[in-house]
Amino acid sequence: MQKIALLGLGNMGSGIALSLLRSGSQLAVWNRSREKGQPVLEAGAVWAVTPAEAAQNADIVIAMLADDTASREVWLGERGALRQMKPGAFVIECSTLSLKYVKELSAAAAAGGLRYIDCPVTGIPDAAAQGKLTLLVGADAADLEACRTILQTFSATIRYFGNIGTGTMYKLIINLMGAVQIAGLAEGIAMAEKLGLNRNEVMAAMEDSAAASPQVVRYVRKMGEKKFAGLPAFTVQLRHKDAVYALDLAKEAGFDPKLGAVAKEWFAKALGQFAARDEAYVIEAVTNG
Ligand code: NAP
């Protein structure tokens, strides 16, 4: 049986770990904050004291971390996983990262004789726990085939875009489009409020409109009723990070996504007060100008 390590037990990583364990995988886990590991340890994972320790005997090491800074620390840092991995093992990066950093990390993996799968995801934490994520893969085609069985334990769909980095490119495009839709919804709701329209009628009409994308449907009631109950599925901070990475990527390609840039500004404004809150809180920044 293949030995797997998972680095990062936040909302998404914990869900992926539970899906891997349900499939019978032998799983070592590490997270910066030990307490978040408890549910996964109770489900059968083995705790490692450092990323390097988690990775040392693994055939496949998967990471699900906040951003470039976190990923750099966990793979390339003093106690980083790359230091201990055995040649030929797989590095599967599921975090949403900048393309520039993905190139750096994948080159470091290749220099160590490792095989890199660029594997950002779409889907909320519940989908991770139910094994229903969509994976956006950029990798050598043979490497993807070699990992497909493991990837299928936490995904319902695997989309293959081409070489390393292409999964990240698509992920940043789609998340910038998401930022535009969510910020646009917040503007619509704020404008309807300023005009004194009937809130219930507006929310019902928006849900049923030609502009009702899944993002709009997901957030219209949360924003309209200002009810943000429960754990955030996706935070203001993560949406802002993705928009920044996407705009950097666009700039490198000589493209200027103007709508994306304005949407990023709304999330930047919301960061001050609501960084760790659900991204629907962008409505507060938009309403208060
Ligand atoms: P999260 O709950 O905030 O978890 C973030 C993880 O990164 C935690 O394990 C955290 O450790 C770790 N981390 C942060 N800074 C670190 C550092 N400097 N060193 C080491 N570890 C660090 O976020 P999430 O929702 O699971 O998202 C994880 C990734 O998936 C992100 O790249 C996000 O953009 C992407 N994503 C999220 C969703 C979603 O709906 N949530 C959907 C698709 C993709 P601690 O526990 O110690 O803080």
Coordinates of N, CA and C and ligand atoms in Angstrom, one line a residue, residues 7-14 30-36 63-71 73-74 93-97 120-126 133 171 175 218 232-235 237-239 241-242 245 279, ligand 1:
L7 N 0.0 17.6 4.4 CA 0.6 18.8 5.2 C -0.5 19.9 5.1
G8 N -1.0 20.3 6.3 CA -2.0 21.4 6.3 C -3.4 20.8 6.6
L9 N -3.8 21.1 7.8 CA -5.2 20.6 8.2 C -6.1 21.8 8.6
G10 N -6.2 22.7 7.6 CA -7.2 23.8 7.7 C -8.5 23.2 7.3
N11 N -9.4 24.1 6.9 CA -10.8 23.6 6.5 C -10.7 22.6 5.4
M12 N -9.9 22.9 4.4 CA -9.8 22.1 3.2 C -8.9 20.8 3.4
G13 N -7.8 21.0 4.1 CA -6.9 19.9 4.3 C -7.5 18.8 5.2
S14 N -8.2 19.3 6.2 CA -8.9 18.3 7.1 C -9.9 17.4 6.3
W30 N 0.6 16.5 9.2 CA 1.3 17.6 10.0 C 0.5 18.8 9.8
N31 N 0.4 19.6 10.8 CA -0.2 21.0 10.7 C 0.5 21.9 11.7
R32 N 0.6 23.2 11.3 CA 1.3 24.1 12.2 C 0.7 24.1 13.6
S33 N -0.7 24.2 13.6 CA -1.4 24.2 14.9 C -1.8 22.7 15.2
R34 N -1.3 22.2 16.2 CA -1.5 20.8 16.6 C -3.0 20.5 16.8
E35 N -3.7 21.4 17.5 CA -5.1 21.1 17.9 C -6.0 20.8 16.7
K36 N -5.7 21.4 15.6 CA -6.6 21.1 14.4 C -6.5 19.7 13.9
A63 N -0.1 18.7 -0.1 CA -0.2 19.9 0.8 C -1.4 20.7 0.4
M64 N -2.0 21.2 1.5 CA -3.2 22.1 1.3 C -3.0 23.2 2.3
L65 N -2.4 24.3 1.9 CA -2.0 25.4 2.7 C -2.5 26.8 2.2
A66 N -2.4 27.8 3.1 CA -3.1 29.1 2.8 C -2.5 29.7 1.6
D67 N -1.2 29.9 1.4 CA -0.6 30.7 0.4 C 0.8 30.4 0.1
D68 N 1.5 31.2 -0.7 CA 2.9 31.0 -1.0 C 3.8 30.9 0.3
T69 N 3.6 31.9 1.2 CA 4.4 31.9 2.4 C 4.3 30.6 3.2
A70 N 3.1 30.1 3.3 CA 2.9 28.9 4.1 C 3.5 27.7 3.3
S71 N 3.3 27.6 2.0 CA 3.8 26.5 1.2 C 5.3 26.5 1.2
E73 N 7.3 27.6 3.5 CA 7.8 27.2 4.9 C 7.7 25.7 5.0
V74 N 6.6 25.1 4.5 CA 6.3 23.7 4.7 C 7.1 22.8 3.8
E93 N 0.7 19.5 -4.9 CA 0.4 20.8 -4.3 C -1.1 21.2 -4.6
C94 N -1.9 21.2 -3.6 CA -3.4 21.5 -3.8 C -3.7 22.9 -3.4
S95 N -2.8 23.6 -2.7 CA -3.0 25.0 -2.3 C -3.2 25.9 -3.6
T96 N -3.9 27.0 -3.4 CA -3.9 28.0 -4.5 C -2.7 29.0 -4.3
L97 N -1.8 28.9 -5.3 CA -0.5 29.6 -5.1 C -0.2 30.5 -6.3
P120 N -4.3 22.6 -7.8 CA -5.3 23.4 -7.1 C -6.7 22.8 -7.3
V121 N -7.6 23.3 -6.5 CA -8.9 22.6 -6.5 C -10.0 23.7 -6.5
T122 N -11.2 23.2 -6.9 CA -12.4 24.0 -6.6 C -13.4 23.1 -5.8
G123 N -14.2 23.8 -5.0 CA -15.1 23.1 -4.1 C -14.9 23.6 -2.7
I124 N -16.0 23.5 -1.9 CA -15.9 24.0 -0.5 C -15.4 22.9 0.4
P125 N -15.1 23.3 1.7 CA -14.6 22.2 2.6 C -15.5 21.0 2.7
D126 N -16.8 21.2 2.7 CA -17.7 20.0 2.7 C -17.4 19.0 1.6
L133 N -14.3 17.1 -4.6 CA -13.6 18.3 -5.2 C -13.5 18.1 -6.7
K171 N -6.9 28.1 -12.3 CA -7.5 28.3 -11.0 C -7.5 29.8 -10.7
N175 N -10.9 32.0 -10.2 CA -11.1 32.7 -8.9 C -11.2 34.2 -9.0
R218 N -25.3 31.5 -4.2 CA -24.7 31.1 -2.9 C -24.7 32.2 -1.9
P232 N -16.6 30.2 8.2 CA -16.5 30.6 6.8 C -16.0 29.5 5.9
A233 N -16.7 29.3 4.8 CA -16.2 28.3 3.8 C -15.0 28.9 3.1
F234 N -15.0 30.2 2.8 CA -13.9 30.8 2.1 C -13.8 32.2 2.6
T235 N -12.6 32.6 3.0 CA -12.5 33.9 3.7 C -12.2 35.0 2.8
Q237 N -9.7 37.0 3.2 CA -8.3 37.0 3.0 C -7.9 36.0 1.9
L238 N -8.5 34.9 1.8 CA -8.1 33.9 0.7 C -8.6 34.5 -0.6
R239 N -9.8 35.1 -0.7 CA -10.3 35.6 -2.0 C -9.3 36.7 -2.4
K241 N -6.2 37.2 -1.6 CA -4.9 36.5 -2.0 C -5.0 36.0 -3.5
D242 N -6.0 35.3 -3.8 CA -6.2 34.7 -5.1 C -6.3 35.8 -6.2
Y245 N -2.7 37.2 -6.8 CA -1.9 36.3 -7.6 C -2.4 36.3 -9.1
E279 N -16.2 35.4 2.9 CA -16.0 36.4 1.8 C -17.2 37.2 1.6
Ligands
NAP1 P1 -7.5 27.6 6.2 O1 -8.6 26.8 6.8 O2 -7.3 29.0 6.6 O3 -6.2 26.7 6.3 C1 -4.9 27.2 6.0 C2 -3.8 26.2 6.3 O4 -2.5 26.8 6.1 C3 -3.8 25.8 7.8 O5 -3.4 24.5 7.8 C4 -2.8 26.7 8.4 O6 -2.2 26.3 9.6 C5 -1.8 26.7 7.2 N1 -0.8 27.9 7.3 C6 -1.1 29.2 7.2 N2 0.0 29.9 7.3 C7 1.0 29.0 7.5 C8 2.4 29.2 7.7 N3 3.0 30.4 7.7 N4 3.2 28.0 7.9 C9 2.6 26.8 8.0 N5 1.2 26.6 7.8 C10 0.5 27.7 7.6 O7 -7.7 27.6 4.6 P2 -8.5 26.6 3.6 O8 -9.8 27.1 3.4 O9 -8.2 25.2 4.1 O10 -7.7 26.8 2.3 C11 -6.5 26.2 2.0 C12 -6.1 26.4 0.5 O11 -7.2 25.9 -0.3 C13 -5.9 27.9 0.2 O12 -4.9 28.0 -0.8 C14 -7.2 28.3 -0.5 O13 -7.1 29.4 -1.4 C15 -7.6 27.0 -1.2 N6 -9.0 26.7 -1.4 C16 -9.9 26.9 -0.4 C17 -11.3 26.7 -0.7 C18 -12.3 26.9 0.4 O14 -13.6 26.9 0.0 N7 -12.0 27.1 1.6 C19 -11.7 26.2 -1.9 C20 -10.8 26.0 -2.9 C21 -9.4 26.3 -2.7 P3 -2.8 26.6 11.0 O15 -3.9 25.6 11.2 O16 -1.7 26.4 11.9 O17 -3.3 28.0 10.9

